[in-house]
Coordinates of C-alpha atoms in Angstrom, one line a residue:
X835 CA 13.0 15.2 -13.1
X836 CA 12.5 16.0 -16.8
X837 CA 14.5 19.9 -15.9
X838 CA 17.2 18.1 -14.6
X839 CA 20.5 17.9 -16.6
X840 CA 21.5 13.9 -17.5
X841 CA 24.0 13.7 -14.1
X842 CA 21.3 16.0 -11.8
X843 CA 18.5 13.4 -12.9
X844 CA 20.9 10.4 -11.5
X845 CA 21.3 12.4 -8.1
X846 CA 18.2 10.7 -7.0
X847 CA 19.7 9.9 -3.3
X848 CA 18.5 13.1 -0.8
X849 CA 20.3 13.3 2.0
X850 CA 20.8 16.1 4.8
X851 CA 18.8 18.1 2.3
X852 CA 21.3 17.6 -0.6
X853 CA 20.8 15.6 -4.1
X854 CA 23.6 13.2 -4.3
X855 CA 24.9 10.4 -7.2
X856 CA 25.4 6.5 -5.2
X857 CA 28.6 6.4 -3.5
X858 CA 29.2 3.6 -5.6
X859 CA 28.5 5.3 -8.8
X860 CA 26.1 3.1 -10.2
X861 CA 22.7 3.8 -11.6
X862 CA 19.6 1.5 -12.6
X863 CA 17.6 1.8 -15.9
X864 CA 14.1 2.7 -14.8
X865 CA 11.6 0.4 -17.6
X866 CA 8.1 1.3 -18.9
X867 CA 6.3 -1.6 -18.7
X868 CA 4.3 -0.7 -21.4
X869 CA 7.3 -1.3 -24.1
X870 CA 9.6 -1.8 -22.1
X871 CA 12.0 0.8 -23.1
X872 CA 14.1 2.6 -20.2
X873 CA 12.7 6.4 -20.0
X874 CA 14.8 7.7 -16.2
X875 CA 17.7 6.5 -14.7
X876 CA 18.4 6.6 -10.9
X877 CA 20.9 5.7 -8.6
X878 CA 21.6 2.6 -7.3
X879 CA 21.9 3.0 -3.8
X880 CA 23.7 0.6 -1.4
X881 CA 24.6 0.2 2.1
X882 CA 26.9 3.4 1.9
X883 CA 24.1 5.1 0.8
X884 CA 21.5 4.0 3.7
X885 CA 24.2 4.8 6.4
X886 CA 24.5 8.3 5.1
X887 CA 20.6 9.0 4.9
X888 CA 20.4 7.2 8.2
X889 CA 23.1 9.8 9.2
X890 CA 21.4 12.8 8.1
X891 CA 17.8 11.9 9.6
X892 CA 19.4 10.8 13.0
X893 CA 20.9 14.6 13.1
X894 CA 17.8 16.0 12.1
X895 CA 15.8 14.5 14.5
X896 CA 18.5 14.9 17.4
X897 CA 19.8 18.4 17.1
X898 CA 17.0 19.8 14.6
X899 CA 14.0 22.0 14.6
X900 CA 11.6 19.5 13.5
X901 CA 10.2 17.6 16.7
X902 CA 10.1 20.6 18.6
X903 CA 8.1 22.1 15.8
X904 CA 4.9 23.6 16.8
X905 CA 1.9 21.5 16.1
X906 CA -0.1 23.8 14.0
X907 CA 2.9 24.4 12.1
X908 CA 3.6 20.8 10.8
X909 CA 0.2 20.6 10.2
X910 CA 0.5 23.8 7.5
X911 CA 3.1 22.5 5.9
X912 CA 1.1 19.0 5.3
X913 CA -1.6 20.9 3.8
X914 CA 0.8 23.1 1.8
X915 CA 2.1 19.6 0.8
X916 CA -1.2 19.0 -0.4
X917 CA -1.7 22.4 -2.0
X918 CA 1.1 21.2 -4.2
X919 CA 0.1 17.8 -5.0
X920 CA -3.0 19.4 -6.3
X921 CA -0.9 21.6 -8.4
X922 CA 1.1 18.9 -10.1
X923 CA -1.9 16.6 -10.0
X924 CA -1.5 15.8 -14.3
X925 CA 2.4 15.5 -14.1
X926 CA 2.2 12.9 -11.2
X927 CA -0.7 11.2 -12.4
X928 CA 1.5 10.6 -15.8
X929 CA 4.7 9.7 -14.2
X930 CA 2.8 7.0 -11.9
X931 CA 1.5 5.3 -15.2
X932 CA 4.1 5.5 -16.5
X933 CA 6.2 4.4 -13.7
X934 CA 4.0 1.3 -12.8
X935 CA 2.0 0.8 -15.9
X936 CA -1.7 1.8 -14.6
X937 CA -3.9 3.7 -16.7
X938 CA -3.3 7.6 -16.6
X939 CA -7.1 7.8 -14.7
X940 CA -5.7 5.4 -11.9
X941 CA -2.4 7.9 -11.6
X942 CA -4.6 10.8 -11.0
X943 CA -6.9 9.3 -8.2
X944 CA -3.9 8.0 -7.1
X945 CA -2.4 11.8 -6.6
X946 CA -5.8 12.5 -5.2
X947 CA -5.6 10.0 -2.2
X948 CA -2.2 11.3 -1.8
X949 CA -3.1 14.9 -1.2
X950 CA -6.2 13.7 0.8
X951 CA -4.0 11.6 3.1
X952 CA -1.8 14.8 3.6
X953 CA -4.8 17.1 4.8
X954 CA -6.6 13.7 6.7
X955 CA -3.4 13.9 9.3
X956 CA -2.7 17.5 9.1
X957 CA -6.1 17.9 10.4
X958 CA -5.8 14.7 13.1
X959 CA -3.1 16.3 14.4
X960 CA -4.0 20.0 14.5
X961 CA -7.7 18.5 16.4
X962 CA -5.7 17.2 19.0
X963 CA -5.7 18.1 22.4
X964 CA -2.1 18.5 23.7
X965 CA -2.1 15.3 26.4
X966 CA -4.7 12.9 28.5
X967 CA -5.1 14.0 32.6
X968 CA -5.1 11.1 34.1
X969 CA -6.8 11.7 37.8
X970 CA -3.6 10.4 40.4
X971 CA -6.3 10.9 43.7
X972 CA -4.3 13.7 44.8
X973 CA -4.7 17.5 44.2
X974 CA -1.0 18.2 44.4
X975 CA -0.2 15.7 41.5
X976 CA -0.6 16.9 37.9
X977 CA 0.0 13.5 35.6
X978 CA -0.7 13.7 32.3
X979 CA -0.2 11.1 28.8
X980 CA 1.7 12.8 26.1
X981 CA 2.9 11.6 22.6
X982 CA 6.3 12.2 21.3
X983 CA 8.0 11.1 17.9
X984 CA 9.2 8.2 17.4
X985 CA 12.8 9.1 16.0
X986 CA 13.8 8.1 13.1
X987 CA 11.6 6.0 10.7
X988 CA 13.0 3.7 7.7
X989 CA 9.4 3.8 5.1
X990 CA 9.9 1.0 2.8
X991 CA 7.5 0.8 0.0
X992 CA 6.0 -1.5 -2.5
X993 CA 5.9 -0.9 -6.4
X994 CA 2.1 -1.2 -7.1
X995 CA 1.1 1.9 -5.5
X996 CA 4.6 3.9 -5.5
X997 CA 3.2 7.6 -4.1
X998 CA 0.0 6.4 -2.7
X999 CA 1.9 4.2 -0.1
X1000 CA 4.6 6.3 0.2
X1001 CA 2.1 9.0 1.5
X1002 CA 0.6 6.7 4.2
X1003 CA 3.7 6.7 5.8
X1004 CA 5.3 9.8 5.3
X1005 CA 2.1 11.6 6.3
X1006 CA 1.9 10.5 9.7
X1007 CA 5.5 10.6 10.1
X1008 CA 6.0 13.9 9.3
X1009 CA 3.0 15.1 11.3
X1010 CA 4.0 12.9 14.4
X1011 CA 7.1 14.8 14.1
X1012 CA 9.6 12.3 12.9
X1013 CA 12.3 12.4 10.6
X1014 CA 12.7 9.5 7.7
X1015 CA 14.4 7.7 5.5
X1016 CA 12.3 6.2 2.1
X1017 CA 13.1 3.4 -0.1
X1018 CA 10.9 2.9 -2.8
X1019 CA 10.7 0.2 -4.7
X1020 CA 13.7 0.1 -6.9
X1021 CA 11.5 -0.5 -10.1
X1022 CA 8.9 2.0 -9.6
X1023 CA 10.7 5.4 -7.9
X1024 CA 10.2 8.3 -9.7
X1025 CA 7.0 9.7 -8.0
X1026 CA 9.0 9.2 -4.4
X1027 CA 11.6 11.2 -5.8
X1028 CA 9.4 14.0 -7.3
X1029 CA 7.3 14.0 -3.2
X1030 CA 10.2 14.7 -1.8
X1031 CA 11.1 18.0 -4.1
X1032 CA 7.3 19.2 -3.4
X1033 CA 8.5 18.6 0.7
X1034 CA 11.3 20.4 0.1
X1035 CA 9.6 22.9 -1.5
X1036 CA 7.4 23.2 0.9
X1037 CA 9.8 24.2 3.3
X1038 CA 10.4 21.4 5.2
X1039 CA 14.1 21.6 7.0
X1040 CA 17.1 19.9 5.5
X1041 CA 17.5 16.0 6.7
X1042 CA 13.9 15.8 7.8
X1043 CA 13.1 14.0 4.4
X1044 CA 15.9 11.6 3.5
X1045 CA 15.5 8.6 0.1
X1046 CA 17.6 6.5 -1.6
X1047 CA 16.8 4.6 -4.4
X1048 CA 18.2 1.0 -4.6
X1049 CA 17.2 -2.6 -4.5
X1050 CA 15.8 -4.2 -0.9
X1051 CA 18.3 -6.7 -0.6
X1052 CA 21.3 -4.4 0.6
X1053 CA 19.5 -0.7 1.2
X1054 CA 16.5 -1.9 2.4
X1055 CA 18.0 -4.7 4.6
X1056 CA 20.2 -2.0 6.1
X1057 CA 17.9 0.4 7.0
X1058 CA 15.8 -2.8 8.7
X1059 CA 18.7 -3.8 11.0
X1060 CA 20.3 -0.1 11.5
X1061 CA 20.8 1.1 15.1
X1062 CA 19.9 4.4 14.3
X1063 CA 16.5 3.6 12.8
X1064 CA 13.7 3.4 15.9
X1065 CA 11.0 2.3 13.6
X1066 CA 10.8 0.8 10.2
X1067 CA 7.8 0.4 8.5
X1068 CA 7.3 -2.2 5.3
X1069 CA 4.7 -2.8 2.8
X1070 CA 5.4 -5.5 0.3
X1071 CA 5.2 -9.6 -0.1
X1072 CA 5.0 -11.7 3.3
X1073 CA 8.4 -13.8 2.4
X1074 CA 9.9 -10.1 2.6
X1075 CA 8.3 -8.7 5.3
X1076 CA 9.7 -11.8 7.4
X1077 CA 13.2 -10.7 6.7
X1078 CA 12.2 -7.0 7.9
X1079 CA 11.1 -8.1 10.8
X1080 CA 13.9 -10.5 11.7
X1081 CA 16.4 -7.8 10.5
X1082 CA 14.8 -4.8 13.4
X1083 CA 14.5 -7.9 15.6
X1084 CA 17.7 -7.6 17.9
X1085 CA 18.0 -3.5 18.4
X1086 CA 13.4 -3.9 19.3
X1087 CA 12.9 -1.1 17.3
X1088 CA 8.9 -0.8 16.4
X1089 CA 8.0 -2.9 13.5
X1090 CA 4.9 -2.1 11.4
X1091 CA 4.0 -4.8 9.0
X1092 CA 1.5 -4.6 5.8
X1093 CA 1.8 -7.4 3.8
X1094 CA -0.2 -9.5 1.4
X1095 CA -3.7 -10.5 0.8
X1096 CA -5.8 -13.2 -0.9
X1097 CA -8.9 -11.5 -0.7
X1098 CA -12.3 -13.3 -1.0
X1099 CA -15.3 -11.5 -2.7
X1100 CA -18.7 -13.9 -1.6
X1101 CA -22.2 -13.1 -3.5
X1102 CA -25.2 -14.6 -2.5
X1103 CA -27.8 -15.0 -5.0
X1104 CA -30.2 -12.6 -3.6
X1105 CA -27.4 -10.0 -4.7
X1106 CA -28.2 -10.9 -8.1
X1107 CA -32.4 -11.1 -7.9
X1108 CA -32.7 -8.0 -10.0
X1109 CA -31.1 -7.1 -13.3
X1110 CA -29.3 -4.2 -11.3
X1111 CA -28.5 -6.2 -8.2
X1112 CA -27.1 -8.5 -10.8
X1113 CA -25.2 -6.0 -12.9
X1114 CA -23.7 -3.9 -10.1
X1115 CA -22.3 -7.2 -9.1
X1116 CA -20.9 -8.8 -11.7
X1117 CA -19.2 -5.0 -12.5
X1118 CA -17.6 -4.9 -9.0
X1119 CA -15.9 -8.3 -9.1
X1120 CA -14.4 -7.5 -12.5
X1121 CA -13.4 -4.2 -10.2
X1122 CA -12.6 -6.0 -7.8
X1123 CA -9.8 -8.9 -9.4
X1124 CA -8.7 -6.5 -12.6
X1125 CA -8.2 -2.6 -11.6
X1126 CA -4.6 -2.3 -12.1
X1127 CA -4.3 -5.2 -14.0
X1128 CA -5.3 -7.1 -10.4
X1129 CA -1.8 -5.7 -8.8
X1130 CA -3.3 -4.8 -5.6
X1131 CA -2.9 -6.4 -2.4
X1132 CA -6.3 -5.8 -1.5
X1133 CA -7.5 -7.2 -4.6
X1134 CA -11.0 -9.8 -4.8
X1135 CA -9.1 -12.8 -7.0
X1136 CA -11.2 -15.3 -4.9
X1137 CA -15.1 -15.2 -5.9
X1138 CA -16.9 -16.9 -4.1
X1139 CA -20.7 -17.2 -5.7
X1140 CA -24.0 -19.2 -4.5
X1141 CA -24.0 -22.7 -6.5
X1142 CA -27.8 -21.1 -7.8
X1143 CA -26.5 -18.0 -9.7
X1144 CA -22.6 -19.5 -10.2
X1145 CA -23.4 -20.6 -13.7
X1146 CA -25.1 -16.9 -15.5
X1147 CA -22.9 -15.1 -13.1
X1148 CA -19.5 -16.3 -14.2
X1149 CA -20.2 -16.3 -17.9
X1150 CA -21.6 -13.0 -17.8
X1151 CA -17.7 -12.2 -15.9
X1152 CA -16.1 -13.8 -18.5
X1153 CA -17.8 -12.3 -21.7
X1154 CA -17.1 -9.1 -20.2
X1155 CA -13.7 -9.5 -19.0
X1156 CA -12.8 -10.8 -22.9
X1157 CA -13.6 -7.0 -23.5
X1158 CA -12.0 -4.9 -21.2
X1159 CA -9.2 -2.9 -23.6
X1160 CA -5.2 -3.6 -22.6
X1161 CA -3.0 -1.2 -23.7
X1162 CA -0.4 1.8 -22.6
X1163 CA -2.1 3.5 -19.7
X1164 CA -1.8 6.9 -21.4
X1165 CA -3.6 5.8 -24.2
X1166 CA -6.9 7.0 -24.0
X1167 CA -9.9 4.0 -23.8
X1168 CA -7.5 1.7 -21.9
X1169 CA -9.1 0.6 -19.3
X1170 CA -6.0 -2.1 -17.9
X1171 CA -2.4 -1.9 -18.2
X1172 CA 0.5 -4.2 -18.4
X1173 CA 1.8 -5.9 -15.3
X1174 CA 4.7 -3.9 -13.9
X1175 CA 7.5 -6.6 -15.1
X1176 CA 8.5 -9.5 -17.3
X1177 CA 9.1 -11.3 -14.2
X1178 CA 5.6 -10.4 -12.6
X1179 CA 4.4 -11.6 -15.9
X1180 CA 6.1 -15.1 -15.8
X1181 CA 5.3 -15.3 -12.2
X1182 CA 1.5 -15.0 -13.1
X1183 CA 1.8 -17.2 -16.0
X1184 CA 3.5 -20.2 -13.9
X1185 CA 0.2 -19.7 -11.5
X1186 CA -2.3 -19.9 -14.6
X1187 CA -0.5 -23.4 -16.0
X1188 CA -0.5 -24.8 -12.3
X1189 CA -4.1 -24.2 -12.1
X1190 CA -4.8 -25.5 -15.2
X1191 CA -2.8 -28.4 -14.3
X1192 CA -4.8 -28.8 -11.0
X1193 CA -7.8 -29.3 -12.9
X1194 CA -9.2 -25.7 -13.1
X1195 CA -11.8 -24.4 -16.1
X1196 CA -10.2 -21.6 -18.3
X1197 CA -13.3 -18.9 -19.2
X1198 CA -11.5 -16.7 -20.6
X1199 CA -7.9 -14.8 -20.5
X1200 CA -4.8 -17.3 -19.9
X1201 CA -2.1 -15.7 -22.4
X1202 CA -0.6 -12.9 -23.6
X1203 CA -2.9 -10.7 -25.9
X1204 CA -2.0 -10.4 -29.4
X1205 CA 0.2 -6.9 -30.3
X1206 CA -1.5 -3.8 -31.2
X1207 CA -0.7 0.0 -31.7
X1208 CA -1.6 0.6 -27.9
X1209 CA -0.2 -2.3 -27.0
X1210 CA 3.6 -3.2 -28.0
X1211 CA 5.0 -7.0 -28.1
X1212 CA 7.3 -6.1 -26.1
X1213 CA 5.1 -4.5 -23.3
X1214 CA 4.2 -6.8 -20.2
X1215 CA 0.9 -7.6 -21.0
X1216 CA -1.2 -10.1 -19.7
X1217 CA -5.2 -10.9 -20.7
X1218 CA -7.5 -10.9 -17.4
X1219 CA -8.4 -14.2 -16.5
X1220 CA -11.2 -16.3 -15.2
X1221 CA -10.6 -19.6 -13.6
X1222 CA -13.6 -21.6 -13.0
X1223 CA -14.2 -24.8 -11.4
X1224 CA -11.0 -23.9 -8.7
X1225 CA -11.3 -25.7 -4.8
X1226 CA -8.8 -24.1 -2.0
X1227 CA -6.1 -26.9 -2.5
X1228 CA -5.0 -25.1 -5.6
X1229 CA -2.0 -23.0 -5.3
X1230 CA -3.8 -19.9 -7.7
X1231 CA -6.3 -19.8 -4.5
X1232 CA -4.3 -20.3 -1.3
X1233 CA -1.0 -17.8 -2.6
X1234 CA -1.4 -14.1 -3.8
X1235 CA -0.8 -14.1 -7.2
X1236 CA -0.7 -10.5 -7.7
X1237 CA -2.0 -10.2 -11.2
X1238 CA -5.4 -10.4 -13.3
X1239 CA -6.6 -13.6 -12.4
X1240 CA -9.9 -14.6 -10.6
X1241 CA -10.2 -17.6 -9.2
X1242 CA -14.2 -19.0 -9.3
X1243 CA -15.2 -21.8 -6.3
X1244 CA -18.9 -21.7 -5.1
X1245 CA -21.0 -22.4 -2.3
X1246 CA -24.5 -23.5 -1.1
X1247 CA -25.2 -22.3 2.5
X1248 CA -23.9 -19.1 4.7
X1249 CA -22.3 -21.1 7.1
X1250 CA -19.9 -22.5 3.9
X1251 CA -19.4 -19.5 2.6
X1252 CA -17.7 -18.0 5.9
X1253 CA -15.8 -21.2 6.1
X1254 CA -14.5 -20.7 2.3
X1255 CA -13.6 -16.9 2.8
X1256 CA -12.0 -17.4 6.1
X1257 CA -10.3 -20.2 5.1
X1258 CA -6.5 -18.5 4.2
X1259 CA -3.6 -17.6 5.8
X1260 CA -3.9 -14.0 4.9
X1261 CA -7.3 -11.3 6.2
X1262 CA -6.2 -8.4 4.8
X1263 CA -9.5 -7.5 3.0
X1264 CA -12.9 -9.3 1.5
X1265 CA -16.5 -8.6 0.8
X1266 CA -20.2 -9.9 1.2
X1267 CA -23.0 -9.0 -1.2
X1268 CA -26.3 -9.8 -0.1
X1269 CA -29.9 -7.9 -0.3
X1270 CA -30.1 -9.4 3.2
X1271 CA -29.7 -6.9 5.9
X1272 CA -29.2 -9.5 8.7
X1273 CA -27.1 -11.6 6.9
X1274 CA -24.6 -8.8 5.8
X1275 CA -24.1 -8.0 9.5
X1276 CA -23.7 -11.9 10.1
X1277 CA -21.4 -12.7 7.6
X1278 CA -19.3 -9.4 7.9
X1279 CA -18.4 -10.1 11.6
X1280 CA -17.9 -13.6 11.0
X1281 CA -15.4 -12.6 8.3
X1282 CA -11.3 -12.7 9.9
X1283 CA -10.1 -9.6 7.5
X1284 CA -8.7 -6.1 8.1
X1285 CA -11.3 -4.7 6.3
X1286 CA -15.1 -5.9 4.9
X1287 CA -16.8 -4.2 2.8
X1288 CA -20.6 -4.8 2.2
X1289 CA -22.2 -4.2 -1.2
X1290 CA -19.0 -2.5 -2.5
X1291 CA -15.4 -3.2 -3.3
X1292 CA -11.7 -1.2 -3.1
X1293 CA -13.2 1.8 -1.0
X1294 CA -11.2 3.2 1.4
X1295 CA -11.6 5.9 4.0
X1296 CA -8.5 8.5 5.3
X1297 CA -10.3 8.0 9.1
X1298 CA -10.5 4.7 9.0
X1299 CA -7.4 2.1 9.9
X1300 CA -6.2 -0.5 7.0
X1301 CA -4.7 -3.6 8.2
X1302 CA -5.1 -7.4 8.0
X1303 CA -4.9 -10.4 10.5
X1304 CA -2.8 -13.5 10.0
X1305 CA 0.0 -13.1 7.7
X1306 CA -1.0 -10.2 6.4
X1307 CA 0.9 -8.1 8.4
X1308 CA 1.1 -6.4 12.1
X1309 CA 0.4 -2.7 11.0
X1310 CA -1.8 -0.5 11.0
X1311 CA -2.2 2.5 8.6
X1312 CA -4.3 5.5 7.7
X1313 CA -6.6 6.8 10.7
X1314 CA -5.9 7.6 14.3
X1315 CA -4.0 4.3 14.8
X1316 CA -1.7 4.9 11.6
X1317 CA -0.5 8.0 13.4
X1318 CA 0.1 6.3 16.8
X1319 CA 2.6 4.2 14.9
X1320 CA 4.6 7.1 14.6
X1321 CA 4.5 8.2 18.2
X1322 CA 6.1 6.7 21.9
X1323 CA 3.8 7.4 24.7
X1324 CA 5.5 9.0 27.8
X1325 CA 3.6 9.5 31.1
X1326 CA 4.6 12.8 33.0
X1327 CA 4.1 12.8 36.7
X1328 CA 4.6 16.0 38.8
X1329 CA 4.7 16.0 42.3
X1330 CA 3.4 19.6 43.1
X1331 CA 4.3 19.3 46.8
X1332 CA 6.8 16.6 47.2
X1333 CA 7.9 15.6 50.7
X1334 CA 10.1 12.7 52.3
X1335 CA 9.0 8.8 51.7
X1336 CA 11.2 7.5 54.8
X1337 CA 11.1 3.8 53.6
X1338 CA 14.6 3.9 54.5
X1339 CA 16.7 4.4 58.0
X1340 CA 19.1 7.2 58.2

């Protein structure tokens, strides 16, 4: 955007492969967390704005080049997409800290994943085989399962991972051969916007690719109940993912839901018999409850530890978290960043007094650090947190706080343990640590969660689906099943030597 002239850069609305201004004229200030000083403005779409993108995607899908577009084709331009993420890697990876206040390191795996997600369903798509026989008894009858594109898909997307999210959905939609329509999340757009000059640039046709920047309320609630979107897709909070769903409800247009998480991280005390076992774990929950200042929704806030080990383990956690470096994620040495808004900030701090309140231990964290050169007063900066002493009747532990606080409660047997981590309303994601072959198998298929990782936190695989049970959402992304989201199944039956039924006199 920086080329831009000061109108072009508010033309952040693509639509039928034009940059446009809101119809309504207005724009939004785009913040740095870090100072809080606007650095972009964007246009402030509206309803207006989503029926014209709607428009131009329902055109290009209906009278374009795009679905009909060769397999191996798509697939070239997903890897050219790629090629240019790769190219832009240092600019992105900036503009993402920026945008969402994560340290410049996090931006650039960030772009990484992205690119990787690009070539992931290129290649899914280009391995395929072009439909399923299905055997009909009958030598003169050739039936066969196809996939087509869904249609048109509204991709709404959350602002703790801007381009990373955006990219699970876009990928597989493009390669499915859909067109789309993106909202971002009004606070954190700018990567979006600069993804969909690369696809452009690419050579992607006009109206494929379709955005508009504005708040959920009126563009994203459009999109959700428009009769020209055939699939809408959400990543965000549950309370909002409930309105999405209700929205598409009466035109039954697909509905892919991935919604929050309160994430348990268990460690046995054989985990922690040797001075590495011990180390490694201690690192990984601070990995797990503070990368990105803990604003991820697979996130570990809930550690759950063996009663034996609880007492080292969790003042080792908390002498270290005391020294883990805040400050503007370009900085270099900062290891966390500020929380992405002074109302995420207020929102975390109402959850720290309430546990406080409940009776929980404060270990370390619980205010807002003091100022420093890397780290304005007037940034949204929050210390990371340990909460010991915490039992699952304290709001900090049964709701997603989505900030750097870790919630401590222990345990004595395996049996509790299962019964503590399953023991939410979300099972998006959680881990086991255990020097125990048997009981890692045990505990990990006992555990109700999308994901479960064993000895190891936050990886995720391209090949492999991410999704949760329970209220954390209905989706499925990444993998084989995130690109079947993006497809209808038709069955073709041909007759090869048809003759007359006669059910019927005449």
């Amino acid at each position: 955007m920086a080329d831009r002239t000061e109108r072009q850069a508010r033309a952040t609305i693509h639509a039928g492969g034009e940059w446009l201004e809101a119809v309504s004229g207005a724009t939004r200030d785009i913040l740095d967390p870090a100072d809080a000083r606007p650095f972009a403005v964007v246009a402030e779409g509206d309803e207006k704005d989503a029926e014209r993108a709607v428009a131009a995607a329902r055109q290009a899908f209906d009278h374009g080049p795009w679905p009909g577009t060769p397999v191996a084709e798509r697939a070239a331009l997903l890897r050219r997409v790629a090629g240019l993420l790769v190219r832009d890697r240092e600019r992105l990876g900036l503009l993402e800290s920026r945008d969402a206040g994560k340290t410049a390191e996090e931006g650039r795996v960030d772009i990484d994943c992205v690119a990787d997600a690009f070539r992931y369903f290129a290649d899914l798509v280009a391995a395929e085989a072009p439909g399923r026989v299905v055997d009909a008894g009958s030598p003169d009858v050739h039936s066969v399962v196809v996939h087509e594109p869904v249609g048109v898909c509204a991709l709404i997307t959350p602002w703790n991972y801007p381009l990373l999210q955006a990219s699970w959905k876009i990928a597989p939609a493009l390669a499915a051969g859909n067109t789309f329509v993106i909202k971002p999340s009004e606070i954190t757009p700018m990567t979006t916007i600069a993804l969909l000059e690369l696809l452009t640039e690419a050579g992607l046709p006009d109206g494929v690719a379709n955005l508009v920047t504005g708040p959920g309320h009126t563009v994203g609630a459009r999109l959700a109940e428009h009769p020209g979107v055939d699939l809408v897709s959400f990543t965000g909070g549950l309370a909002s993912g409930t309105k999405v769903a209700q929205a598409a409800a009466p035109t039954v247009k697909k509905v892919a839901l991935e919604l929050g998480g309160k994430n348990p991280n268990v460690v046995f005390a054989d985990a922690c018999a040797t001075e590495e076992g011990f180390d490694t774990a201690v690192d990984q929950a601070l990995n797990a409850a503070f990368i990105h200042s803990g604003q991820v929704c697979s996130a570990g806030g809930r550690l759950i530890v063996e009663e034996s080990v609880r007492d080292r383990f969790v003042a080792e956690l908390a002498r270290r978290a005391q020294r883990i470096r805040l400050g503007r994620g370009t900085e270099d040495g900062v290891e966390c960043g500020p929380l992405v808004s002074e109302q995420q900030r207020a929102k975390v701090e109402a959850y720290v007094a309430s546990a406080l309140a409940e009776g929980a231990v404060l270990r370390c964290g619980g205010r807002r650090p003091e100022p420093a050169p890397e780290r304005p007063e007037s940034g949204y900066f929050y210390e990371p947190t340990v909460l010991d002493a915490c039992h699952r009747e304290m709001r900090v532990v049964r709701e997603e706080v989505f900030g750097p606080v870790l919630t401590v409660e222990t345990f004595r047997t395996e049996e509790e343990a299962v019964l503590l981590a399953n023991d939410t309303e979300y099972g998006l994601a959680g881990a086991v640590w255990t020097a125990d072959a048997g009981r890692a198998r045990r505990v990990a298929g006992r555990l109700r969660h999308g994901t479960v990782w064993i000895n190891d936190f936050h990886p995720y695989l391209p090949q492999a689906e991410w999704g949760g049970f329970g209220r954390s959402g209905t989706g499925r992304e990444l993998g084989p099943a995130g690109l079947a989201e993006y497809r209808e199944t038709k069955h073709v039956y041909q007759n090869l030597a048809p003759k007359p039924v006669r059910w019927f006199a005449g």
